[in-house]
PDB file of C-alpha atoms and ligand atoms in Angstrom:
ATOM      1  CA  MET A   1      -3.806 -14.159 -13.151  1.00 80.00           C
ATOM      2  CA  ARG A   2      -3.128 -11.311 -10.746  1.00 96.00           C
ATOM      3  CA  ARG A   3      -1.809  -8.091 -12.279  1.00 96.00           C
ATOM      4  CA  THR A   4       1.278  -6.881 -10.508  1.00 98.00           C
ATOM      5  CA  MET A   5       1.198  -3.477  -8.926  1.00 98.00           C
ATOM      6  CA  VAL A   6       3.832  -0.965  -7.887  1.00 98.00           C
ATOM      7  CA  ALA A   7       2.707   1.818  -5.575  1.00 98.00           C
ATOM      8  CA  GLY A   8       4.834   4.800  -4.563  1.00 98.00           C
ATOM      9  CA  ASN A   9       4.155   6.219  -1.123  1.00 98.00           C
ATOM     10  CA  TRP A  10       5.634   9.704  -1.073  1.00 98.00           C
ATOM     11  CA  LYS A  11       4.776  10.154   2.625  1.00 98.00           C
ATOM     12  CA  MET A  12       5.159  13.746   3.885  1.00 98.00           C
ATOM     13  CA  HIS A  13       7.640  14.783   1.199  1.00 98.00           C
ATOM     14  CA  GLY A  14       7.499  17.415  -1.482  1.00 98.00           C
ATOM     15  CA  THR A  15       6.929  21.014  -2.413  1.00 98.00           C
ATOM     16  CA  ARG A  16       5.018  22.218  -5.446  1.00 98.00           C
ATOM     17  CA  ALA A  17       8.349  22.610  -7.227  1.00 98.00           C
ATOM     18  CA  SER A  18       9.797  19.205  -6.315  1.00 98.00           C
ATOM     19  CA  VAL A  19       6.477  17.521  -7.120  1.00 98.00           C
ATOM     20  CA  ALA A  20       6.494  19.179 -10.563  1.00 98.00           C
ATOM     21  CA  GLU A  21       9.973  17.760 -11.136  1.00 98.00           C
ATOM     22  CA  LEU A  22       8.922  14.297 -10.034  1.00 98.00           C
ATOM     23  CA  ILE A  23       5.890  14.446 -12.345  1.00 98.00           C
ATOM     24  CA  ASP A  24       8.196  15.331 -15.256  1.00 98.00           C
ATOM     25  CA  GLY A  25      10.403  12.364 -14.407  1.00 98.00           C
ATOM     26  CA  LEU A  26       7.443   9.996 -14.153  1.00 98.00           C
ATOM     27  CA  ARG A  27       6.057  11.188 -17.495  1.00 98.00           C
ATOM     28  CA  GLU A  28       9.311  10.234 -19.178  1.00 98.00           C
ATOM     29  CA  LEU A  29       9.329   6.657 -17.867  1.00 97.00           C
ATOM     30  CA  ALA A  30       8.857   3.764 -20.215  1.00 94.00           C
ATOM     31  CA  LEU A  31       6.551   1.658 -18.042  1.00 96.00           C
ATOM     32  CA  PRO A  32       6.003  -2.023 -18.676  1.00 95.00           C
ATOM     33  CA  GLY A  33       2.577  -3.244 -19.748  1.00 93.00           C
ATOM     34  CA  GLY A  34       0.784  -5.546 -17.337  1.00 94.00           C
ATOM     35  CA  VAL A  35       1.796  -3.598 -14.224  1.00 98.00           C
ATOM     36  CA  ASP A  36      -0.548  -1.222 -12.422  1.00 98.00           C
ATOM     37  CA  VAL A  37       1.449   1.792 -11.285  1.00 98.00           C
ATOM     38  CA  ALA A  38       0.147   4.283  -8.737  1.00 98.00           C
ATOM     39  CA  VAL A  39       1.616   7.120  -6.700  1.00 98.00           C
ATOM     40  CA  PHE A  40       0.412   8.389  -3.331  1.00 99.00           C
ATOM     41  CA  PRO A  41       1.403  12.045  -2.894  1.00 98.00           C
ATOM     42  CA  PRO A  42       0.616  14.148   0.163  1.00 98.00           C
ATOM     43  CA  LEU A  43      -3.026  15.252   0.019  1.00 98.00           C
ATOM     44  CA  LEU A  44      -1.939  18.794  -0.636  1.00 98.00           C
ATOM     45  CA  HIS A  45      -0.398  17.729  -3.939  1.00 98.00           C
ATOM     46  CA  VAL A  46      -3.027  15.242  -5.136  1.00 98.00           C
ATOM     47  CA  SER A  47      -4.620  17.665  -7.619  1.00 98.00           C
ATOM     48  CA  GLN A  48      -1.262  18.750  -8.983  1.00 98.00           C
ATOM     49  CA  VAL A  49      -0.280  15.117  -9.521  1.00 98.00           C
ATOM     50  CA  VAL A  50      -3.624  14.081 -11.034  1.00 98.00           C
ATOM     51  CA  ASP A  51      -3.354  16.967 -13.509  1.00 98.00           C
ATOM     52  CA  GLY A  52       0.325  16.399 -14.137  1.00 98.00           C
ATOM     53  CA  LEU A  53      -0.050  12.697 -14.912  1.00 98.00           C
ATOM     54  CA  LYS A  54      -3.057  13.088 -17.249  1.00 98.00           C
ATOM     55  CA  GLY A  55      -2.557  11.027 -20.348  1.00 97.00           C
ATOM     56  CA  THR A  56      -0.271   8.517 -18.610  1.00 97.00           C
ATOM     57  CA  SER A  57      -1.294   5.130 -17.196  1.00 97.00           C
ATOM     58  CA  ILE A  58      -0.128   6.086 -13.690  1.00 98.00           C
ATOM     59  CA  GLN A  59      -2.945   6.268 -11.177  1.00 98.00           C
ATOM     60  CA  VAL A  60      -3.089   8.383  -8.052  1.00 98.00           C
ATOM     61  CA  GLY A  61      -3.994   7.460  -4.492  1.00 98.00           C
ATOM     62  CA  ALA A  62      -4.175   9.193  -1.131  1.00 98.00           C
ATOM     63  CA  GLN A  63      -2.215   8.250   1.986  1.00 98.00           C
ATOM     64  CA  ASN A  64      -5.195   8.653   4.283  1.00 98.00           C
ATOM     65  CA  ALA A  65      -8.923   9.381   4.253  1.00 98.00           C
ATOM     66  CA  ALA A  66     -11.721  10.013   6.722  1.00 98.00           C
ATOM     67  CA  VAL A  67     -13.784   7.403   8.546  1.00 98.00           C
ATOM     68  CA  GLN A  68     -16.935   8.420   6.695  1.00 98.00           C
ATOM     69  CA  SER A  69     -17.344   8.287   2.931  1.00 98.00           C
ATOM     70  CA  GLY A  70     -19.338  11.473   2.385  1.00 98.00           C
ATOM     71  CA  GLN A  71     -18.633  15.105   3.157  1.00 98.00           C
ATOM     72  CA  GLY A  72     -19.455  16.460   6.592  1.00 98.00           C
ATOM     73  CA  ALA A  73     -18.378  18.390   9.653  1.00 98.00           C
ATOM     74  CA  LEU A  74     -15.014  16.742  10.255  1.00 98.00           C
ATOM     75  CA  THR A  75     -12.403  19.449  10.526  1.00 98.00           C
ATOM     76  CA  GLY A  76      -9.056  18.619   9.011  1.00 97.00           C
ATOM     77  CA  GLU A  77     -10.172  15.401   7.346  1.00 98.00           C
ATOM     78  CA  VAL A  78     -10.760  14.553   3.689  1.00 98.00           C
ATOM     79  CA  ALA A  79     -13.656  12.319   2.655  1.00 98.00           C
ATOM     80  CA  PRO A  80     -13.154   9.361   0.328  1.00 98.00           C
ATOM     81  CA  SER A  81     -15.857  10.841  -1.919  1.00 98.00           C
ATOM     82  CA  GLN A  82     -13.763  14.009  -2.202  1.00 98.00           C
ATOM     83  CA  LEU A  83     -10.752  11.929  -3.158  1.00 98.00           C
ATOM     84  CA  ILE A  84     -12.765  10.235  -5.893  1.00 98.00           C
ATOM     85  CA  ASP A  85     -13.862  13.673  -7.079  1.00 98.00           C
ATOM     86  CA  ALA A  86     -10.199  14.756  -7.129  1.00 98.00           C
ATOM     87  CA  GLY A  87      -9.233  11.802  -9.323  1.00 98.00           C
ATOM     88  CA  CYS A  88      -7.892   9.290  -6.808  1.00 98.00           C
ATOM     89  CA  ALA A  89      -8.344   5.568  -7.316  1.00 98.00           C
ATOM     90  CA  TYR A  90      -6.720   4.198  -4.157  1.00 98.00           C
ATOM     91  CA  VAL A  91      -6.150   5.032  -0.514  1.00 98.00           C
ATOM     92  CA  LEU A  92      -3.672   3.597   1.995  1.00 98.00           C
ATOM     93  CA  VAL A  93      -5.340   2.256   5.127  1.00 98.00           C
ATOM     94  CA  GLY A  94      -3.403   1.213   8.197  1.00 98.00           C
ATOM     95  CA  HIS A  95       0.134   2.206   7.269  1.00 98.00           C
ATOM     96  CA  SER A  96       2.302   1.469  10.307  1.00 97.00           C
ATOM     97  CA  GLU A  97       3.225   5.137  10.645  1.00 97.00           C
ATOM     98  CA  ARG A  98      -0.454   5.925  11.145  1.00 98.00           C
ATOM     99  CA  ARG A  99      -1.062   2.959  13.411  1.00 97.00           C
ATOM    100  CA  GLN A 100       1.951   3.736  15.577  1.00 96.00           C
ATOM    101  CA  LEU A 101       2.501   7.475  15.399  1.00 96.00           C
ATOM    102  CA  MET A 102      -1.065   8.684  14.880  1.00 96.00           C
ATOM    103  CA  GLY A 103      -2.636   6.068  17.139  1.00 97.00           C
ATOM    104  CA  GLU A 104      -5.048   4.670  14.566  1.00 98.00           C
ATOM    105  CA  SER A 105      -6.850   1.698  16.087  1.00 98.00           C
ATOM    106  CA  ASP A 106      -8.150  -1.420  14.372  1.00 97.00           C
ATOM    107  CA  GLN A 107     -11.653  -0.118  14.897  1.00 98.00           C
ATOM    108  CA  MET A 108     -10.834   3.175  13.181  1.00 98.00           C
ATOM    109  CA  LEU A 109      -9.138   1.354  10.323  1.00 98.00           C
ATOM    110  CA  ASN A 110     -12.201  -0.838   9.821  1.00 98.00           C
ATOM    111  CA  ARG A 111     -14.259   2.313   9.392  1.00 98.00           C
ATOM    112  CA  LYS A 112     -11.729   3.878   7.032  1.00 98.00           C
ATOM    113  CA  PHE A 113     -11.607   0.710   4.940  1.00 98.00           C
ATOM    114  CA  ALA A 114     -15.404   0.549   4.682  1.00 98.00           C
ATOM    115  CA  ALA A 115     -15.759   4.272   3.960  1.00 98.00           C
ATOM    116  CA  ALA A 116     -13.169   4.060   1.189  1.00 98.00           C
ATOM    117  CA  GLN A 117     -14.937   1.161  -0.491  1.00 98.00           C
ATOM    118  CA  ALA A 118     -18.336   2.821  -0.112  1.00 98.00           C
ATOM    119  CA  SER A 119     -17.016   5.669  -2.268  1.00 98.00           C
ATOM    120  CA  GLY A 120     -15.360   3.433  -4.825  1.00 98.00           C
ATOM    121  CA  LEU A 121     -11.778   3.880  -3.658  1.00 98.00           C
ATOM    122  CA  ILE A 122      -9.641   0.754  -3.500  1.00 98.00           C
ATOM    123  CA  PRO A 123      -8.069   0.427  -0.045  1.00 98.00           C
ATOM    124  CA  VAL A 124      -4.445  -0.662   0.128  1.00 99.00           C
ATOM    125  CA  PHE A 125      -4.552  -2.240   3.571  1.00 98.00           C
ATOM    126  CA  CYS A 126      -1.163  -2.341   5.301  1.00 98.00           C
ATOM    127  CA  VAL A 127      -0.152  -4.963   7.839  1.00 98.00           C
ATOM    128  CA  GLY A 128       3.136  -5.845   9.474  1.00 98.00           C
ATOM    129  CA  GLU A 129       4.985  -6.689  12.662  1.00 98.00           C
ATOM    130  CA  THR A 130       7.555  -4.769  14.687  1.00 96.00           C
ATOM    131  CA  LEU A 131      11.074  -6.064  15.222  1.00 95.00           C
ATOM    132  CA  GLU A 132      10.193  -7.098  18.756  1.00 96.00           C
ATOM    133  CA  GLN A 133       7.181  -9.057  17.559  1.00 97.00           C
ATOM    134  CA  ARG A 134       9.289 -10.799  14.899  1.00 96.00           C
ATOM    135  CA  GLU A 135      11.950 -11.694  17.425  1.00 95.00           C
ATOM    136  CA  LEU A 136       9.278 -13.159  19.699  1.00 97.00           C
ATOM    137  CA  GLY A 137       8.092 -15.316  16.805  1.00 97.00           C
ATOM    138  CA  LYS A 138       4.767 -13.492  16.619  1.00 98.00           C
ATOM    139  CA  THR A 139       4.866 -12.263  13.017  1.00 98.00           C
ATOM    140  CA  ILE A 140       2.087 -14.423  11.612  1.00 98.00           C
ATOM    141  CA  GLU A 141      -0.052 -13.948  14.709  1.00 98.00           C
ATOM    142  CA  VAL A 142       0.199 -10.146  14.477  1.00 98.00           C
ATOM    143  CA  VAL A 143      -0.497  -9.961  10.750  1.00 98.00           C
ATOM    144  CA  SER A 144      -3.324 -12.444  11.071  1.00 98.00           C
ATOM    145  CA  ARG A 145      -4.926 -10.367  13.832  1.00 98.00           C
ATOM    146  CA  GLN A 146      -4.711  -7.208  11.702  1.00 98.00           C
ATOM    147  CA  LEU A 147      -6.446  -8.988   8.827  1.00 98.00           C
ATOM    148  CA  ASP A 148      -9.017 -10.589  11.100  1.00 98.00           C
ATOM    149  CA  SER A 149     -10.082  -7.181  12.257  1.00 98.00           C
ATOM    150  CA  ILE A 150     -11.278  -6.328   8.736  1.00 98.00           C
ATOM    151  CA  ILE A 151     -12.623  -9.825   8.065  1.00 98.00           C
ATOM    152  CA  GLY A 152     -14.575  -9.846  11.333  1.00 98.00           C
ATOM    153  CA  GLU A 153     -16.142  -6.471  10.701  1.00 97.00           C
ATOM    154  CA  LEU A 154     -16.591  -6.405   6.923  1.00 98.00           C
ATOM    155  CA  GLY A 155     -16.270 -10.038   5.841  1.00 98.00           C
ATOM    156  CA  VAL A 156     -13.574 -11.622   3.695  1.00 98.00           C
ATOM    157  CA  ASP A 157     -15.310 -10.385   0.548  1.00 98.00           C
ATOM    158  CA  ALA A 158     -14.094  -6.898   1.411  1.00 98.00           C
ATOM    159  CA  PHE A 159     -10.746  -8.046   0.029  1.00 98.00           C
ATOM    160  CA  ALA A 160     -12.273  -8.748  -3.384  1.00 98.00           C
ATOM    161  CA  SER A 161     -11.777  -5.066  -4.165  1.00 98.00           C
ATOM    162  CA  ALA A 162      -8.775  -4.216  -2.052  1.00 98.00           C
ATOM    163  CA  VAL A 163      -5.019  -4.641  -2.091  1.00 98.00           C
ATOM    164  CA  ILE A 164      -2.959  -5.844   0.880  1.00 98.00           C
ATOM    165  CA  ALA A 165       0.542  -4.595   1.611  1.00 98.00           C
ATOM    166  CA  TYR A 166       2.770  -6.563   3.966  1.00 98.00           C
ATOM    167  CA  GLU A 167       5.251  -4.120   5.448  1.00 98.00           C
ATOM    168  CA  PRO A 168       7.399  -5.324   8.333  1.00 98.00           C
ATOM    169  CA  VAL A 169       7.807  -2.225  10.495  1.00 96.00           C
ATOM    170  CA  TRP A 170      11.509  -2.973  11.028  1.00 96.00           C
ATOM    171  CA  ALA A 171      12.104  -2.797   7.269  1.00 95.00           C
ATOM    172  CA  ILE A 172      10.411   0.544   6.638  1.00 95.00           C
ATOM    173  CA  GLY A 173      12.865   3.325   5.876  1.00 90.00           C
ATOM    174  CA  THR A 174      15.658   1.419   7.593  1.00 91.00           C
ATOM    175  CA  GLY A 175      17.460  -0.050   4.611  1.00 88.00           C
ATOM    176  CA  LEU A 176      16.738  -3.505   6.082  1.00 88.00           C
ATOM    177  CA  THR A 177      14.634  -5.593   3.742  1.00 90.00           C
ATOM    178  CA  ALA A 178      12.896  -8.824   4.532  1.00 91.00           C
ATOM    179  CA  THR A 179      14.549 -11.562   2.521  1.00 96.00           C
ATOM    180  CA  PRO A 180      12.432 -12.747  -0.404  1.00 97.00           C
ATOM    181  CA  GLN A 181      11.772 -15.963   1.544  1.00 98.00           C
ATOM    182  CA  GLN A 182      10.776 -14.126   4.749  1.00 97.00           C
ATOM    183  CA  ALA A 183       8.348 -11.992   2.774  1.00 98.00           C
ATOM    184  CA  GLN A 184       7.034 -14.944   0.789  1.00 98.00           C
ATOM    185  CA  ASP A 185       6.342 -16.885   4.005  1.00 98.00           C
ATOM    186  CA  VAL A 186       4.148 -14.099   5.359  1.00 98.00           C
ATOM    187  CA  HIS A 187       2.424 -13.538   2.009  1.00 98.00           C
ATOM    188  CA  ALA A 188       1.628 -17.245   1.761  1.00 98.00           C
ATOM    189  CA  ALA A 189       0.206 -17.174   5.290  1.00 98.00           C
ATOM    190  CA  ILE A 190      -1.971 -14.168   4.419  1.00 98.00           C
ATOM    191  CA  ARG A 191      -3.307 -15.903   1.341  1.00 98.00           C
ATOM    192  CA  ALA A 192      -3.946 -19.100   3.310  1.00 98.00           C
ATOM    193  CA  GLN A 193      -5.828 -17.172   5.972  1.00 98.00           C
ATOM    194  CA  LEU A 194      -8.113 -15.603   3.364  1.00 98.00           C
ATOM    195  CA  ALA A 195      -8.494 -18.943   1.572  1.00 98.00           C
ATOM    196  CA  GLU A 196      -9.973 -20.502   4.689  1.00 98.00           C
ATOM    197  CA  LYS A 197     -12.927 -18.186   4.184  1.00 98.00           C
ATOM    198  CA  ASN A 198     -12.990 -17.714   0.416  1.00 98.00           C
ATOM    199  CA  SER A 199     -10.454 -19.235  -1.964  1.00 98.00           C
ATOM    200  CA  GLU A 200     -11.475 -17.075  -4.901  1.00 98.00           C
ATOM    201  CA  VAL A 201     -10.843 -13.899  -2.937  1.00 98.00           C
ATOM    202  CA  ALA A 202      -7.542 -15.317  -1.675  1.00 98.00           C
ATOM    203  CA  GLN A 203      -6.331 -16.146  -5.170  1.00 98.00           C
ATOM    204  CA  GLY A 204      -7.409 -12.819  -6.620  1.00 98.00           C
ATOM    205  CA  VAL A 205      -6.149 -10.354  -4.044  1.00 98.00           C
ATOM    206  CA  ARG A 206      -2.845  -8.653  -4.736  1.00 98.00           C
ATOM    207  CA  LEU A 207      -0.277  -8.838  -1.948  1.00 98.00           C
ATOM    208  CA  LEU A 208       2.397  -6.146  -2.142  1.00 98.00           C
ATOM    209  CA  TYR A 209       5.614  -6.199  -0.174  1.00 98.00           C
ATOM    210  CA  GLY A 210       6.905  -2.954   1.333  1.00 97.00           C
ATOM    211  CA  GLY A 211       9.993  -2.052   3.332  1.00 96.00           C
ATOM    212  CA  SER A 212      13.180  -0.701   1.744  1.00 95.00           C
ATOM    213  CA  VAL A 213      12.370  -1.977  -1.743  1.00 97.00           C
ATOM    214  CA  LYS A 214      14.838  -0.672  -4.314  1.00 97.00           C
ATOM    215  CA  ALA A 215      15.613  -1.474  -7.916  1.00 97.00           C
ATOM    216  CA  ALA A 216      18.478  -3.642  -6.641  1.00 96.00           C
ATOM    217  CA  ASN A 217      16.295  -6.020  -4.576  1.00 97.00           C
ATOM    218  CA  ALA A 218      12.977  -5.754  -6.429  1.00 98.00           C
ATOM    219  CA  VAL A 219      13.508  -8.499  -9.008  1.00 97.00           C
ATOM    220  CA  GLU A 220      14.169 -11.143  -6.368  1.00 97.00           C
ATOM    221  CA  LEU A 221      11.267 -10.050  -4.171  1.00 98.00           C
ATOM    222  CA  PHE A 222       8.796  -9.822  -7.047  1.00 98.00           C
ATOM    223  CA  GLY A 223       9.924 -13.231  -8.254  1.00 97.00           C
ATOM    224  CA  MET A 224       8.300 -14.946  -5.267  1.00 98.00           C
ATOM    225  CA  PRO A 225       4.998 -16.663  -6.048  1.00 98.00           C
ATOM    226  CA  ASP A 226       2.831 -14.751  -3.572  1.00 98.00           C
ATOM    227  CA  ILE A 227       4.444 -11.324  -3.975  1.00 98.00           C
ATOM    228  CA  ASP A 228       2.424  -9.364  -6.517  1.00 98.00           C
ATOM    229  CA  GLY A 229       4.384  -6.129  -6.457  1.00 98.00           C
ATOM    230  CA  GLY A 230       5.525  -3.520  -4.000  1.00 98.00           C
ATOM    231  CA  LEU A 231       4.666  -0.516  -1.888  1.00 98.00           C
ATOM    232  CA  ILE A 232       7.666   1.739  -2.227  1.00 98.00           C
ATOM    233  CA  GLY A 233       8.526   4.606   0.115  1.00 98.00           C
ATOM    234  CA  GLY A 234      11.904   6.327  -0.163  1.00 97.00           C
ATOM    235  CA  ALA A 235      12.799   4.920  -3.568  1.00 98.00           C
ATOM    236  CA  SER A 236       9.560   6.243  -5.086  1.00 98.00           C
ATOM    237  CA  LEU A 237      10.787   9.828  -4.707  1.00 98.00           C
ATOM    238  CA  ASN A 238      13.297   9.240  -7.476  1.00 98.00           C
ATOM    239  CA  ALA A 239      11.545   8.747 -10.826  1.00 98.00           C
ATOM    240  CA  ASP A 240      14.355   6.718 -12.404  1.00 98.00           C
ATOM    241  CA  GLU A 241      14.645   4.376  -9.429  1.00 98.00           C
ATOM    242  CA  PHE A 242      10.851   4.028  -9.270  1.00 98.00           C
ATOM    243  CA  GLY A 243      10.763   3.293 -13.013  1.00 98.00           C
ATOM    244  CA  ALA A 244      13.380   0.582 -12.567  1.00 98.00           C
ATOM    245  CA  ILE A 245      11.262  -1.009  -9.807  1.00 98.00           C
ATOM    246  CA  CYS A 246       8.211  -0.898 -12.088  1.00 98.00           C
ATOM    247  CA  ARG A 247      10.210  -2.636 -14.807  1.00 97.00           C
ATOM    248  CA  ALA A 248      11.287  -5.281 -12.291  1.00 97.00           C
ATOM    249  CA  ALA A 249       7.608  -5.934 -11.627  1.00 97.00           C
ATOM    250  CA  GLY A 250       7.017  -6.327 -15.345  1.00 95.00           C
ATOM    251  CA  ASN A 251       9.531  -9.146 -15.690  1.00 81.00           C
TER     252      ASN A 251
HETATM  253  P1  LIG B 301      10.395   2.484   2.484  1.00 55.03           P
HETATM  254  O1  LIG B 301       8.870   2.719   2.934  1.00 55.03           O
HETATM  255  O2  LIG B 301      10.361   1.928   1.085  1.00 55.03           O
HETATM  256  O3  LIG B 301      11.016   3.853   2.531  1.00 55.03           O
HETATM  257  O4  LIG B 301      10.986   1.537   3.440  1.00 55.03           O
HETATM  258  C1  LIG B 301       7.856   1.819   2.598  1.00 55.03           C
HETATM  259  C2  LIG B 301       6.528   2.302   3.160  1.00 55.03           C
HETATM  260  O5  LIG B 301       6.495   2.806   4.298  1.00 55.03           O
HETATM  261  O6  LIG B 301       5.475   2.200   2.503  1.00 55.03           O
END
């Protein structure tokens, strides 16, 4: 049985004061058992959040990490080993904003994925198509290519200790959500692709859906057989809304 997971990607939002408020809100949530909950603050606030959430079951992840696992001369970057030291358990790899806006290539993402795992971080590997690609009927092809990049370089077993997030680019921050069936179709294709190489890995890996998930649409999305939770952007900045999404995952 896969444990469901709800991850909150705070993106580039927050000040020390607003983060303190959000921590207070998260501490007050009654979270369901059986759901892994994690938040991904900006790097600047990781320590504040790790300290602030001590004693709760909420884990902390980073939104990005360096291409090498250990410390070194890499100005402006943060090593996965430093994130472990700071109390992180997860790291996002390949979010579409980093692929598209920061120009992160498949090759770079392969290195980031491997470096994260070498330090003991669990990568949350993000895949997804643009609106144009969907309209051209290329969704599965695009997602499959993104996964194949990791599989080709690191082997399918790399997904034995990773999480995958399917996030259609057109649904991120737009208020447009994939329908539960649209999301399920892609999730099923992802699982089938992994199963061709290793069925145990395919059955075990958690596939999160991301893209305008809110409390109002979470129950339906999380009810699909291959959707094991969500990666939540905007709605994760509101503790009550985030709590409601976590409860939806617990149903
Ligand atoms: P959104 O973002 O929930 O604001 O659409 C999701 C994400 O980018 O992870």
